Backbone atoms as SQL, in Angstrom:
CREATE TABLE atoms (id INTEGER PRIMARY KEY, chain TEXT, resi INTEGER, resn TEXT, atom TEXT, x REAL, y REAL, z REAL);
INSERT INTO atoms VALUES
  (1, 'A', 1, 'THR', 'N', 0.844, -1.179, 0.000),
  (2, 'A', 1, 'THR', 'CA', 0.000, 0.000, 0.000),
  (3, 'A', 1, 'THR', 'C', 0.892, 1.246, 0.000),
  (4, 'A', 2, 'ASN', 'N', 0.564, 2.175, -0.890),
  (5, 'A', 2, 'ASN', 'CA', 1.312, 3.430, -0.959),
  (6, 'A', 2, 'ASN', 'C', 1.005, 4.291, 0.263),
  (7, 'A', 3, 'ARG', 'N', 2.031, 4.861, 0.850),
  (8, 'A', 3, 'ARG', 'CA', 1.845, 5.734, 2.013),
  (9, 'A', 3, 'ARG', 'C', 2.444, 7.115, 1.807),
  (10, 'A', 4, 'THR', 'N', 2.926, 7.417, 0.587),
  (11, 'A', 4, 'THR', 'CA', 3.583, 8.701, 0.375),
  (12, 'A', 4, 'THR', 'C', 2.927, 9.569, -0.687),
  (13, 'A', 5, 'LEU', 'N', 2.255, 9.011, -1.658),
  (14, 'A', 5, 'LEU', 'CA', 1.624, 9.793, -2.718),
  (15, 'A', 5, 'LEU', 'C', 0.425, 10.550, -2.162),
  (16, 'A', 6, 'THR', 'N', 0.426, 11.882, -2.292),
  (17, 'A', 6, 'THR', 'CA', -0.679, 12.673, -1.750),
  (18, 'A', 6, 'THR', 'C', -1.504, 13.368, -2.834),
  (19, 'A', 7, 'VAL', 'N', -0.911, 13.624, -4.010),
  (20, 'A', 7, 'VAL', 'CA', -1.617, 14.292, -5.105),
  (21, 'A', 7, 'VAL', 'C', -1.418, 13.466, -6.371),
  (22, 'A', 8, 'LEU', 'N', -2.523, 13.222, -7.082),
  (23, 'A', 8, 'LEU', 'CA', -2.458, 12.462, -8.325),
  (24, 'A', 8, 'LEU', 'C', -3.300, 13.178, -9.366),
  (25, 'A', 9, 'SER', 'N', -2.713, 13.427, -10.531),
  (26, 'A', 9, 'SER', 'CA', -3.404, 14.161, -11.585),
  (27, 'A', 9, 'SER', 'C', -3.479, 13.320, -12.854),
  (28, 'A', 10, 'PHE', 'N', -4.702, 13.128, -13.327),
  (29, 'A', 10, 'PHE', 'CA', -4.965, 12.453, -14.595),
  (30, 'A', 10, 'PHE', 'C', -5.763, 13.408, -15.478),
  (31, 'A', 11, 'GLN', 'N', -5.208, 14.522, -15.830),
  (32, 'A', 11, 'GLN', 'CA', -5.903, 15.497, -16.665),
  (33, 'A', 11, 'GLN', 'C', -5.822, 15.083, -18.132),
  (34, 'A', 12, 'CYS', 'N', -6.957, 15.203, -18.823),
  (35, 'A', 12, 'CYS', 'CA', -7.014, 14.974, -20.277),
  (36, 'A', 12, 'CYS', 'C', -6.569, 13.573, -20.680),
  (37, 'A', 13, 'ASP', 'N', -6.887, 12.578, -19.889),
  (38, 'A', 13, 'ASP', 'CA', -6.484, 11.210, -20.203),
  (39, 'A', 13, 'ASP', 'C', -7.580, 10.385, -20.870),
  (40, 'A', 14, 'ARG', 'N', -8.796, 10.890, -20.883),
  (41, 'A', 14, 'ARG', 'CA', -9.929, 10.205, -21.520),
  (42, 'A', 14, 'ARG', 'C', -10.055, 8.768, -21.045),
  (43, 'A', 15, 'PHE', 'N', -10.339, 8.631, -19.789),
  (44, 'A', 15, 'PHE', 'CA', -10.447, 7.319, -19.150),
  (45, 'A', 15, 'PHE', 'C', -11.534, 6.453, -19.754),
  (46, 'A', 16, 'SER', 'N', -11.243, 5.178, -19.848),
  (47, 'A', 16, 'SER', 'CA', -12.259, 4.189, -20.201),
  (48, 'A', 16, 'SER', 'C', -13.025, 3.840, -18.922),
  (49, 'A', 17, 'GLU', 'N', -14.119, 3.128, -19.065),
  (50, 'A', 17, 'GLU', 'CA', -14.874, 2.675, -17.889),
  (51, 'A', 17, 'GLU', 'C', -13.993, 1.779, -17.023),
  (52, 'A', 18, 'GLN', 'N', -13.185, 0.950, -17.658),
  (53, 'A', 18, 'GLN', 'CA', -12.304, 0.042, -16.929),
  (54, 'A', 18, 'GLN', 'C', -11.251, 0.822, -16.140),
  (55, 'A', 19, 'ALA', 'N', -10.703, 1.867, -16.726),
  (56, 'A', 19, 'ALA', 'CA', -9.715, 2.688, -16.024),
  (57, 'A', 19, 'ALA', 'C', -10.344, 3.378, -14.817),
  (58, 'A', 20, 'ALA', 'N', -11.558, 3.883, -14.990),
  (59, 'A', 20, 'ALA', 'CA', -12.264, 4.526, -13.876),
  (60, 'A', 20, 'ALA', 'C', -12.521, 3.523, -12.759),
  (61, 'A', 21, 'GLN', 'N', -12.861, 2.295, -13.119),
  (62, 'A', 21, 'GLN', 'CA', -13.093, 1.260, -12.110),
  (63, 'A', 21, 'GLN', 'C', -11.795, 0.938, -11.371),
  (64, 'A', 22, 'SER', 'N', -10.686, 0.932, -12.085),
  (65, 'A', 22, 'SER', 'CA', -9.391, 0.681, -11.448),
  (66, 'A', 22, 'SER', 'C', -9.049, 1.786, -10.450),
  (67, 'A', 23, 'ILE', 'N', -9.326, 3.034, -10.821),
  (68, 'A', 23, 'ILE', 'CA', -9.121, 4.160, -9.896),
  (69, 'A', 23, 'ILE', 'C', -10.009, 3.968, -8.670),
  (70, 'A', 24, 'ALA', 'N', -11.262, 3.588, -8.890),
  (71, 'A', 24, 'ALA', 'CA', -12.188, 3.372, -7.777),
  (72, 'A', 24, 'ALA', 'C', -11.686, 2.266, -6.856),
  (73, 'A', 25, 'ASP', 'N', -11.223, 1.176, -7.435),
  (74, 'A', 25, 'ASP', 'CA', -10.699, 0.073, -6.619),
  (75, 'A', 25, 'ASP', 'C', -9.518, 0.540, -5.781),
  (76, 'A', 26, 'TRP', 'N', -8.656, 1.346, -6.363),
  (77, 'A', 26, 'TRP', 'CA', -7.493, 1.856, -5.658),
  (78, 'A', 26, 'TRP', 'C', -7.899, 2.807, -4.531),
  (79, 'A', 27, 'LEU', 'N', -8.918, 3.633, -4.788),
  (80, 'A', 27, 'LEU', 'CA', -9.369, 4.579, -3.763),
  (81, 'A', 27, 'LEU', 'C', -9.902, 3.872, -2.521),
  (82, 'A', 28, 'ARG', 'N', -10.438, 2.680, -2.695),
  (83, 'A', 28, 'ARG', 'CA', -10.978, 1.927, -1.556),
  (84, 'A', 28, 'ARG', 'C', -9.895, 1.588, -0.531),
  (85, 'A', 29, 'VAL', 'N', -8.675, 1.399, -0.990),
  (86, 'A', 29, 'VAL', 'CA', -7.601, 0.963, -0.085),
  (87, 'A', 29, 'VAL', 'C', -6.534, 2.028, 0.146),
  (88, 'A', 30, 'ASN', 'N', -6.645, 3.146, -0.517),
  (89, 'A', 30, 'ASN', 'CA', -5.649, 4.206, -0.400),
  (90, 'A', 30, 'ASN', 'C', -5.644, 4.809, 0.992),
  (91, 'A', 31, 'VAL', 'N', -4.451, 5.089, 1.497),
  (92, 'A', 31, 'VAL', 'CA', -4.335, 5.679, 2.836),
  (93, 'A', 31, 'VAL', 'C', -3.572, 7.000, 2.855),
  (94, 'A', 32, 'SER', 'N', -3.186, 7.516, 1.676),
  (95, 'A', 32, 'SER', 'CA', -2.392, 8.745, 1.694),
  (96, 'A', 32, 'SER', 'C', -2.869, 9.832, 0.735),
  (97, 'A', 33, 'LEU', 'N', -3.568, 9.491, -0.310),
  (98, 'A', 33, 'LEU', 'CA', -3.952, 10.473, -1.319),
  (99, 'A', 33, 'LEU', 'C', -4.937, 11.489, -0.751),
  (100, 'A', 34, 'THR', 'N', -4.618, 12.769, -0.901),
  (101, 'A', 34, 'THR', 'CA', -5.518, 13.818, -0.431),
  (102, 'A', 34, 'THR', 'C', -6.152, 14.591, -1.582),
  (103, 'A', 35, 'SER', 'N', -5.571, 14.511, -2.787),
  (104, 'A', 35, 'SER', 'CA', -6.096, 15.256, -3.927),
  (105, 'A', 35, 'SER', 'C', -6.022, 14.397, -5.189),
  (106, 'A', 36, 'LEU', 'N', -7.171, 14.272, -5.869),
  (107, 'A', 36, 'LEU', 'CA', -7.258, 13.513, -7.117),
  (108, 'A', 36, 'LEU', 'C', -7.850, 14.422, -8.181),
  (109, 'A', 37, 'GLN', 'N', -7.097, 14.650, -9.238),
  (110, 'A', 37, 'GLN', 'CA', -7.521, 15.559, -10.308),
  (111, 'A', 37, 'GLN', 'C', -7.869, 14.743, -11.544),
  (112, 'A', 38, 'LEU', 'N', -9.153, 14.738, -11.883),
  (113, 'A', 38, 'LEU', 'CA', -9.654, 13.948, -13.009),
  (114, 'A', 38, 'LEU', 'C', -10.339, 14.819, -14.058),
  (115, 'A', 39, 'GLN', 'N', -9.962, 16.065, -14.159),
  (116, 'A', 39, 'GLN', 'CA', -10.623, 16.960, -15.096),
  (117, 'A', 39, 'GLN', 'C', -10.305, 16.601, -16.552),
  (118, 'A', 40, 'ASP', 'N', -11.265, 16.911, -17.431),
  (119, 'A', 40, 'ASP', 'CA', -11.119, 16.720, -18.879),
  (120, 'A', 40, 'ASP', 'C', -10.845, 15.266, -19.266),
  (121, 'A', 41, 'ASN', 'N', -11.570, 14.335, -18.680),
  (122, 'A', 41, 'ASN', 'CA', -11.372, 12.919, -18.963),
  (123, 'A', 41, 'ASN', 'C', -12.568, 12.252, -19.628),
  (124, 'A', 42, 'GLN', 'N', -13.596, 12.986, -19.938),
  (125, 'A', 42, 'GLN', 'CA', -14.811, 12.434, -20.535),
  (126, 'A', 42, 'GLN', 'C', -15.398, 11.314, -19.665),
  (127, 'A', 43, 'LEU', 'N', -15.333, 11.501, -18.365),
  (128, 'A', 43, 'LEU', 'CA', -15.906, 10.513, -17.453),
  (129, 'A', 43, 'LEU', 'C', -17.418, 10.454, -17.622),
  (130, 'A', 44, 'SER', 'N', -17.957, 9.272, -17.534),
  (131, 'A', 44, 'SER', 'CA', -19.401, 9.069, -17.656),
  (132, 'A', 44, 'SER', 'C', -20.031, 8.979, -16.270),
  (133, 'A', 45, 'ASP', 'N', -21.345, 8.966, -16.245),
  (134, 'A', 45, 'ASP', 'CA', -22.062, 8.826, -14.979),
  (135, 'A', 45, 'ASP', 'C', -21.711, 7.509, -14.285),
  (136, 'A', 46, 'SER', 'N', -21.585, 6.424, -15.049),
  (137, 'A', 46, 'SER', 'CA', -21.268, 5.132, -14.422),
  (138, 'A', 46, 'SER', 'C', -19.857, 5.138, -13.840),
  (139, 'A', 47, 'ALA', 'N', -18.928, 5.836, -14.475),
  (140, 'A', 47, 'ALA', 'CA', -17.575, 5.957, -13.922),
  (141, 'A', 47, 'ALA', 'C', -17.620, 6.725, -12.610),
  (142, 'A', 48, 'LEU', 'N', -18.388, 7.800, -12.584),
  (143, 'A', 48, 'LEU', 'CA', -18.500, 8.583, -11.358),
  (144, 'A', 48, 'LEU', 'C', -19.179, 7.772, -10.262),
  (145, 'A', 49, 'GLU', 'N', -20.144, 6.956, -10.632),
  (146, 'A', 49, 'GLU', 'CA', -20.823, 6.112, -9.644),
  (147, 'A', 49, 'GLU', 'C', -19.830, 5.163, -8.972),
  (148, 'A', 50, 'ALA', 'N', -18.924, 4.571, -9.745),
  (149, 'A', 50, 'ALA', 'CA', -17.914, 3.675, -9.183),
  (150, 'A', 50, 'ALA', 'C', -16.982, 4.440, -8.244),
  (151, 'A', 51, 'ILE', 'N', -16.583, 5.626, -8.645),
  (152, 'A', 51, 'ILE', 'CA', -15.691, 6.443, -7.814),
  (153, 'A', 51, 'ILE', 'C', -16.411, 6.887, -6.542),
  (154, 'A', 52, 'ALA', 'N', -17.659, 7.302, -6.665),
  (155, 'A', 52, 'ALA', 'CA', -18.439, 7.737, -5.496),
  (156, 'A', 52, 'ALA', 'C', -18.598, 6.596, -4.496),
  (157, 'A', 53, 'ASP', 'N', -18.844, 5.401, -5.003),
  (158, 'A', 53, 'ASP', 'CA', -18.982, 4.236, -4.131),
  (159, 'A', 53, 'ASP', 'C', -17.678, 3.965, -3.383),
  (160, 'A', 54, 'ALA', 'N', -16.554, 4.081, -4.079),
  (161, 'A', 54, 'ALA', 'CA', -15.248, 3.862, -3.453),
  (162, 'A', 54, 'ALA', 'C', -14.959, 4.906, -2.381),
  (163, 'A', 55, 'LEU', 'N', -15.391, 6.133, -2.620),
  (164, 'A', 55, 'LEU', 'CA', -15.121, 7.211, -1.662),
  (165, 'A', 55, 'LEU', 'C', -15.835, 7.013, -0.336),
  (166, 'A', 56, 'LYS', 'N', -16.866, 6.188, -0.324),
  (167, 'A', 56, 'LYS', 'CA', -17.547, 5.888, 0.941),
  (168, 'A', 56, 'LYS', 'C', -16.606, 5.180, 1.903),
  (169, 'A', 57, 'MET', 'N', -15.576, 4.520, 1.362),
  (170, 'A', 57, 'MET', 'CA', -14.627, 3.775, 2.185),
  (171, 'A', 57, 'MET', 'C', -13.314, 4.539, 2.382),
  (172, 'A', 58, 'ASN', 'N', -13.124, 5.604, 1.639),
  (173, 'A', 58, 'ASN', 'CA', -11.871, 6.356, 1.672),
  (174, 'A', 58, 'ASN', 'C', -11.961, 7.466, 2.717),
  (175, 'A', 59, 'GLU', 'N', -10.973, 7.531, 3.585),
  (176, 'A', 59, 'GLU', 'CA', -10.987, 8.529, 4.656),
  (177, 'A', 59, 'GLU', 'C', -9.948, 9.630, 4.478),
  (178, 'A', 60, 'THR', 'N', -9.190, 9.608, 3.379),
  (179, 'A', 60, 'THR', 'CA', -8.105, 10.571, 3.236),
  (180, 'A', 60, 'THR', 'C', -8.313, 11.607, 2.139),
  (181, 'A', 61, 'LEU', 'N', -9.086, 11.296, 1.109),
  (182, 'A', 61, 'LEU', 'CA', -9.232, 12.221, -0.013),
  (183, 'A', 61, 'LEU', 'C', -10.003, 13.469, 0.409),
  (184, 'A', 62, 'LEU', 'N', -9.412, 14.623, 0.179),
  (185, 'A', 62, 'LEU', 'CA', -10.024, 15.902, 0.548),
  (186, 'A', 62, 'LEU', 'C', -10.482, 16.692, -0.671),
  (187, 'A', 63, 'CYS', 'N', -9.833, 16.478, -1.818),
  (188, 'A', 63, 'CYS', 'CA', -10.125, 17.246, -3.023),
  (189, 'A', 63, 'CYS', 'C', -10.285, 16.302, -4.215),
  (190, 'A', 64, 'LEU', 'N', -11.408, 16.423, -4.912),
  (191, 'A', 64, 'LEU', 'CA', -11.670, 15.653, -6.126),
  (192, 'A', 64, 'LEU', 'C', -12.087, 16.632, -7.207),
  (193, 'A', 65, 'ASP', 'N', -11.276, 16.793, -8.222),
  (194, 'A', 65, 'ASP', 'CA', -11.544, 17.742, -9.303),
  (195, 'A', 65, 'ASP', 'C', -12.115, 16.987, -10.497),
  (196, 'A', 66, 'LEU', 'N', -13.360, 17.278, -10.841),
  (197, 'A', 66, 'LEU', 'CA', -14.063, 16.601, -11.936),
  (198, 'A', 66, 'LEU', 'C', -14.488, 17.566, -13.042),
  (199, 'A', 67, 'LYS', 'N', -13.847, 18.712, -13.119),
  (200, 'A', 67, 'LYS', 'CA', -14.233, 19.704, -14.127),
  (201, 'A', 67, 'LYS', 'C', -14.176, 19.125, -15.542),
  (202, 'A', 68, 'ASN', 'N', -15.095, 19.594, -16.370),
  (203, 'A', 68, 'ASN', 'CA', -15.098, 19.294, -17.805),
  (204, 'A', 68, 'ASN', 'C', -15.159, 17.801, -18.128),
  (205, 'A', 69, 'ASN', 'N', -16.079, 17.110, -17.483),
  (206, 'A', 69, 'ASN', 'CA', -16.379, 15.729, -17.806),
  (207, 'A', 69, 'ASN', 'C', -17.825, 15.652, -18.281),
  (208, 'A', 70, 'GLN', 'N', -18.239, 14.497, -18.740),
  (209, 'A', 70, 'GLN', 'CA', -19.587, 14.327, -19.282),
  (210, 'A', 70, 'GLN', 'C', -20.530, 13.792, -18.209),
  (211, 'A', 71, 'LEU', 'N', -20.701, 14.551, -17.149),
  (212, 'A', 71, 'LEU', 'CA', -21.470, 14.096, -16.004),
  (213, 'A', 71, 'LEU', 'C', -22.815, 14.805, -15.924),
  (214, 'A', 72, 'SER', 'N', -23.849, 14.039, -15.600),
  (215, 'A', 72, 'SER', 'CA', -25.171, 14.630, -15.447),
  (216, 'A', 72, 'SER', 'C', -25.294, 15.262, -14.057),
  (217, 'A', 73, 'GLU', 'N', -26.268, 16.123, -13.916),
  (218, 'A', 73, 'GLU', 'CA', -26.531, 16.737, -12.608),
  (219, 'A', 73, 'GLU', 'C', -26.878, 15.663, -11.580),
  (220, 'A', 74, 'THR', 'N', -27.611, 14.641, -12.007),
  (221, 'A', 74, 'THR', 'CA', -27.994, 13.553, -11.108),
  (222, 'A', 74, 'THR', 'C', -26.766, 12.833, -10.572),
  (223, 'A', 75, 'ALA', 'N', -25.803, 12.546, -11.426),
  (224, 'A', 75, 'ALA', 'CA', -24.580, 11.870, -10.999),
  (225, 'A', 75, 'ALA', 'C', -23.790, 12.727, -10.017),
  (226, 'A', 76, 'ILE', 'N', -23.725, 14.008, -10.273),
  (227, 'A', 76, 'ILE', 'CA', -23.000, 14.916, -9.393),
  (228, 'A', 76, 'ILE', 'C', -23.700, 15.002, -8.034),
  (229, 'A', 77, 'GLU', 'N', -25.021, 15.030, -8.056),
  (230, 'A', 77, 'GLU', 'CA', -25.776, 15.067, -6.796),
  (231, 'A', 77, 'GLU', 'C', -25.555, 13.779, -5.996),
  (232, 'A', 78, 'THR', 'N', -25.446, 12.641, -6.692),
  (233, 'A', 78, 'THR', 'CA', -25.188, 11.366, -6.024),
  (234, 'A', 78, 'THR', 'C', -23.850, 11.412, -5.315),
  (235, 'A', 79, 'LEU', 'N', -22.859, 11.997, -5.945),
  (236, 'A', 79, 'LEU', 'CA', -21.533, 12.121, -5.339),
  (237, 'A', 79, 'LEU', 'C', -21.596, 12.979, -4.086),
  (238, 'A', 80, 'ALA', 'N', -22.408, 14.003, -4.107),
  (239, 'A', 80, 'ALA', 'CA', -22.486, 14.942, -3.001),
  (240, 'A', 80, 'ALA', 'C', -23.165, 14.346, -1.765),
  (241, 'A', 81, 'THR', 'N', -23.878, 13.257, -1.931),
  (242, 'A', 81, 'THR', 'CA', -24.589, 12.678, -0.791),
  (243, 'A', 81, 'THR', 'C', -23.834, 11.556, -0.143);
């Protein structure tokens, strides 16, 4: 388990659903990351759903940047709850 990485940026990477799921799986066990930047990745609602579910178990992430993705208002509201 990584204990030193605190900021991770994946800007403009155009994640696939599988890549988003891998990020979500990693977030479930991460103990050091405080900032994750995922802007401009064309993330879908289902990708955000996987990430939101993982964040329920994550106690360290403080900042999640999702600017300029293909997310619906409903998906964003789900993340906020």
